[in-house]
mmCIF file of C-alpha atoms in Angstrom:
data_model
loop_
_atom_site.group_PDB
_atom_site.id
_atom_site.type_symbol
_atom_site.label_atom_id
_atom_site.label_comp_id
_atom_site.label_asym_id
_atom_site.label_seq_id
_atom_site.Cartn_x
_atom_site.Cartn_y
_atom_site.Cartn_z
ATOM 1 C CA UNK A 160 0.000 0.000 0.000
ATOM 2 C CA UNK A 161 2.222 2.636 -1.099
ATOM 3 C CA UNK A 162 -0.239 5.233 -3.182
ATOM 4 C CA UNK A 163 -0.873 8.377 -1.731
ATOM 5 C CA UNK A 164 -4.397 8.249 -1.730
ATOM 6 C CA UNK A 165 -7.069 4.961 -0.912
ATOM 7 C CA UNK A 166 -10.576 4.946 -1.356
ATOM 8 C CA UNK A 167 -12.617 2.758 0.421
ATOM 9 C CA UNK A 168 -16.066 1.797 -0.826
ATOM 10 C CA UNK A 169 -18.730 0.566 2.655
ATOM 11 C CA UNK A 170 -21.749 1.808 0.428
ATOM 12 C CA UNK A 171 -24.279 -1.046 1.430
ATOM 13 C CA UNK A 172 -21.949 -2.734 3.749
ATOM 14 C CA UNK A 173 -23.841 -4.517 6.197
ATOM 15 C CA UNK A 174 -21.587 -4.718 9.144
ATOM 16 C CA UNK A 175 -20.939 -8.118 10.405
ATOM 17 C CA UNK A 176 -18.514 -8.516 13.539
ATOM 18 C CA UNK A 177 -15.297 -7.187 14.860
ATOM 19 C CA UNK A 178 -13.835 -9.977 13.649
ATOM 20 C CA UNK A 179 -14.112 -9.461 9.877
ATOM 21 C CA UNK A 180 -13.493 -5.653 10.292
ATOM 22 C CA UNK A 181 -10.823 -5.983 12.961
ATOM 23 C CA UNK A 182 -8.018 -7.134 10.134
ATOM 24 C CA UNK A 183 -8.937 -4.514 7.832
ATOM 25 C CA UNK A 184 -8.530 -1.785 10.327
ATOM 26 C CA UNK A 185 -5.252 -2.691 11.848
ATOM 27 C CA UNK A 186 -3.900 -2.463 8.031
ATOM 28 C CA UNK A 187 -5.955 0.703 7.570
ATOM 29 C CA UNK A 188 -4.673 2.041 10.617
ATOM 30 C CA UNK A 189 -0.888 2.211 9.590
ATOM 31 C CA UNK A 190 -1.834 3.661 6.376
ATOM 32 C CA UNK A 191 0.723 6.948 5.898
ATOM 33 C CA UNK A 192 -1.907 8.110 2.670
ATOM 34 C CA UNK A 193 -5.144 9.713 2.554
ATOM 35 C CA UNK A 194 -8.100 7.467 3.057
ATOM 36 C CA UNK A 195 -11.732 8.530 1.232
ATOM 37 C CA UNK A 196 -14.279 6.520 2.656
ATOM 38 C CA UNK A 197 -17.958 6.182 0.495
ATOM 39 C CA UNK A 198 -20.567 5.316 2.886
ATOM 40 C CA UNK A 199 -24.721 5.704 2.544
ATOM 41 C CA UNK A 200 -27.943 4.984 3.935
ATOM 42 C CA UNK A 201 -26.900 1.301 3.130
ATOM 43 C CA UNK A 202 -24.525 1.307 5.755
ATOM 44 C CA UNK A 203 -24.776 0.086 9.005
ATOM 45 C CA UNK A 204 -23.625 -1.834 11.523
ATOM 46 C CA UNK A 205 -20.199 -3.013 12.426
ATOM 47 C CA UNK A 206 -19.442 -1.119 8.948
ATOM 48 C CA UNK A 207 -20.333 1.983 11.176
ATOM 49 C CA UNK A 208 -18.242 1.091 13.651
ATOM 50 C CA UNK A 209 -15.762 0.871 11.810
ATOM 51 C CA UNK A 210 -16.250 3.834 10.289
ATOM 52 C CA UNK A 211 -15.731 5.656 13.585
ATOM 53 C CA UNK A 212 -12.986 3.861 14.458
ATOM 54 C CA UNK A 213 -11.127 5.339 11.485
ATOM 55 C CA UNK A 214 -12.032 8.692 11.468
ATOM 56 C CA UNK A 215 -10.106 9.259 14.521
ATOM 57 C CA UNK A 216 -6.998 9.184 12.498
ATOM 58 C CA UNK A 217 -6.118 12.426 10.860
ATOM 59 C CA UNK A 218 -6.254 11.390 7.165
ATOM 60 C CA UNK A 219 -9.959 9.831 6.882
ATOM 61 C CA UNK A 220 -12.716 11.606 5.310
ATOM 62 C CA UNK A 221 -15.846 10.916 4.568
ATOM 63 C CA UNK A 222 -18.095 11.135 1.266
ATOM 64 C CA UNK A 223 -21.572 10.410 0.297
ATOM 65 C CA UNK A 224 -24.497 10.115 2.453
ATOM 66 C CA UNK A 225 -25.226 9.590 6.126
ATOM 67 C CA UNK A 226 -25.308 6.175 7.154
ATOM 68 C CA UNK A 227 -28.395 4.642 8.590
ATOM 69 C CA UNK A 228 -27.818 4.532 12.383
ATOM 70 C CA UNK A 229 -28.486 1.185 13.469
ATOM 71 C CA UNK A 230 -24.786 0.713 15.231
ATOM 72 C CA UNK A 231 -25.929 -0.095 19.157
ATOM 73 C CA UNK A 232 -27.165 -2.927 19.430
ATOM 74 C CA UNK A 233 -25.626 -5.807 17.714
ATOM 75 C CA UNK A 234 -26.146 -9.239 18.129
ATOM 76 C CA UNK A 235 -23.933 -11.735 16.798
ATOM 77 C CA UNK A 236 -23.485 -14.665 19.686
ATOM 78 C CA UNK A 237 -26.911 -14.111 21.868
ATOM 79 C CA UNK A 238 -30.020 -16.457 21.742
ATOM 80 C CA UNK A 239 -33.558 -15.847 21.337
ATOM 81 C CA UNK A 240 -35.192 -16.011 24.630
ATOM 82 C CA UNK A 241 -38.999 -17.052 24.934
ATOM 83 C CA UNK A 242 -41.593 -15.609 27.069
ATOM 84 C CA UNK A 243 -43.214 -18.019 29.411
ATOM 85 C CA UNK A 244 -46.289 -17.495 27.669
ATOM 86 C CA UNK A 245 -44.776 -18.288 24.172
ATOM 87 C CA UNK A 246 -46.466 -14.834 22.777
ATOM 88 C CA UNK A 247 -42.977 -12.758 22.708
ATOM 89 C CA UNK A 248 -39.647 -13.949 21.593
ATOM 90 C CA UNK A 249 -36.740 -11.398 23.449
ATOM 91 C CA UNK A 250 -33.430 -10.401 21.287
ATOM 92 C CA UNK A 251 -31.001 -9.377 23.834
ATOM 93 C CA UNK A 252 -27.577 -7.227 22.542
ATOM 94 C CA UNK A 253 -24.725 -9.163 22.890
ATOM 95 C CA UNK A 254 -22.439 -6.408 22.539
ATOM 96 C CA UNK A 255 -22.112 -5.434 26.502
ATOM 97 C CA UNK A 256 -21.003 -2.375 27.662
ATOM 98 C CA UNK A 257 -19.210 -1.057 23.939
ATOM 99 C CA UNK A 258 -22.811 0.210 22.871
ATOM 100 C CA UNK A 259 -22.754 3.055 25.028
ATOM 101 C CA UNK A 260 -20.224 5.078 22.596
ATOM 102 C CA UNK A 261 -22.241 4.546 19.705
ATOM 103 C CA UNK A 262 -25.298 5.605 21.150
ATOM 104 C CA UNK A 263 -24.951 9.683 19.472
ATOM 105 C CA UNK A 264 -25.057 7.574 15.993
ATOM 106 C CA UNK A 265 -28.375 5.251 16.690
ATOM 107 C CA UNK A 266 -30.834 6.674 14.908
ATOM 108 C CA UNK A 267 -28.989 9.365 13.365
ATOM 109 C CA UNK A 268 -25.751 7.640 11.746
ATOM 110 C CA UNK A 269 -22.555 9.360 10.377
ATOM 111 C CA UNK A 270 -22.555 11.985 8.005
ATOM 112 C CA UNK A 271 -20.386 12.485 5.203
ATOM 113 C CA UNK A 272 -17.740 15.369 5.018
ATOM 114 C CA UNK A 273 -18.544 15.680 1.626
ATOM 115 C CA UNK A 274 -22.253 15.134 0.246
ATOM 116 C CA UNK A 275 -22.480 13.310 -2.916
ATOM 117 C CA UNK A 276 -25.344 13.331 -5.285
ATOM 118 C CA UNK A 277 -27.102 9.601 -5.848
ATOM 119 C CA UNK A 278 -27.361 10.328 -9.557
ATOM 120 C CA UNK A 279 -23.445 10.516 -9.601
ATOM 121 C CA UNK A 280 -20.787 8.599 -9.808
ATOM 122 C CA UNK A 281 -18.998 8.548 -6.919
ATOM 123 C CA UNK A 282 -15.601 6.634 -7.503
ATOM 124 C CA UNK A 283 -15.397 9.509 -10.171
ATOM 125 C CA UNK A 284 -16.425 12.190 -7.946
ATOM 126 C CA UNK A 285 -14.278 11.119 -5.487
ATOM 127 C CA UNK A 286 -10.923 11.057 -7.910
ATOM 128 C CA UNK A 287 -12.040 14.469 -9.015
ATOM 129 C CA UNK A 288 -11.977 15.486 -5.184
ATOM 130 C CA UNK A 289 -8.409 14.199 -4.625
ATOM 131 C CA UNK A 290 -7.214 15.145 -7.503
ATOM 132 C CA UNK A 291 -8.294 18.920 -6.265
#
């Protein structure tokens, strides 16, 4: 990875667990270059997460659309859990006390730096930017 620039496309990335993004953001993380990231409302999740994550580094930013917000409660590990009268079934979080920083993003989600228009291409849009 020795460009000066990287873009990196989470546009509908669903999340998933630390351990898929984990390895990605410990080679991110060393990364000298500029890093664009694409996100939308498609978004969410550990992908979010993740997305946070990087932009404390210095040389992250952000373009498209706000992400959808649904980065609190994950569940990955946890069971169902059945009410004793069978009517309800209970998902508990599994993601113990971590949800508590993401809790300003529920709902709301990330917003981009830079807004991009849907109708656009974006990898484009985003060369044009760096190329700036």
């Amino acid at each position: 990875m020795n460009s000066k620039n990287l873009i990196v496309d989470l546009r509908n990335n669903t999340g998933g667990g630390d351990k898929s993004s984990k390895q990605f953001y410990q080679l991110l993380k060393r990364y000298k270059g500029s890093i664009y990231l694409l996100l939308n409302y498609g978004t969410v999740s550990n992908a979010e997460q993740f997305i946070l994550k990087l932009m404390k580094k210095n040389n992250v930013t952000l373009l498209g659309e706000r992400t959808r917000g649904m980065i609190t409660y994950g569940r990955n590990y946890s069971r169902d859990k059945i009410s004793p009268s069978k009517m309800y079934r209970i998902h508990f979080s599994d993601m113990k006390d971590q949800w508590k920083q993401y809790l300003p993003y529920e709902v709301f989600g990330i917003s981009p730096d830079i807004p991009l228009e849907s109708d656009s291409d974006w990898i484009e849009k985003t060369i044009e930017i760096i190329r700036k």
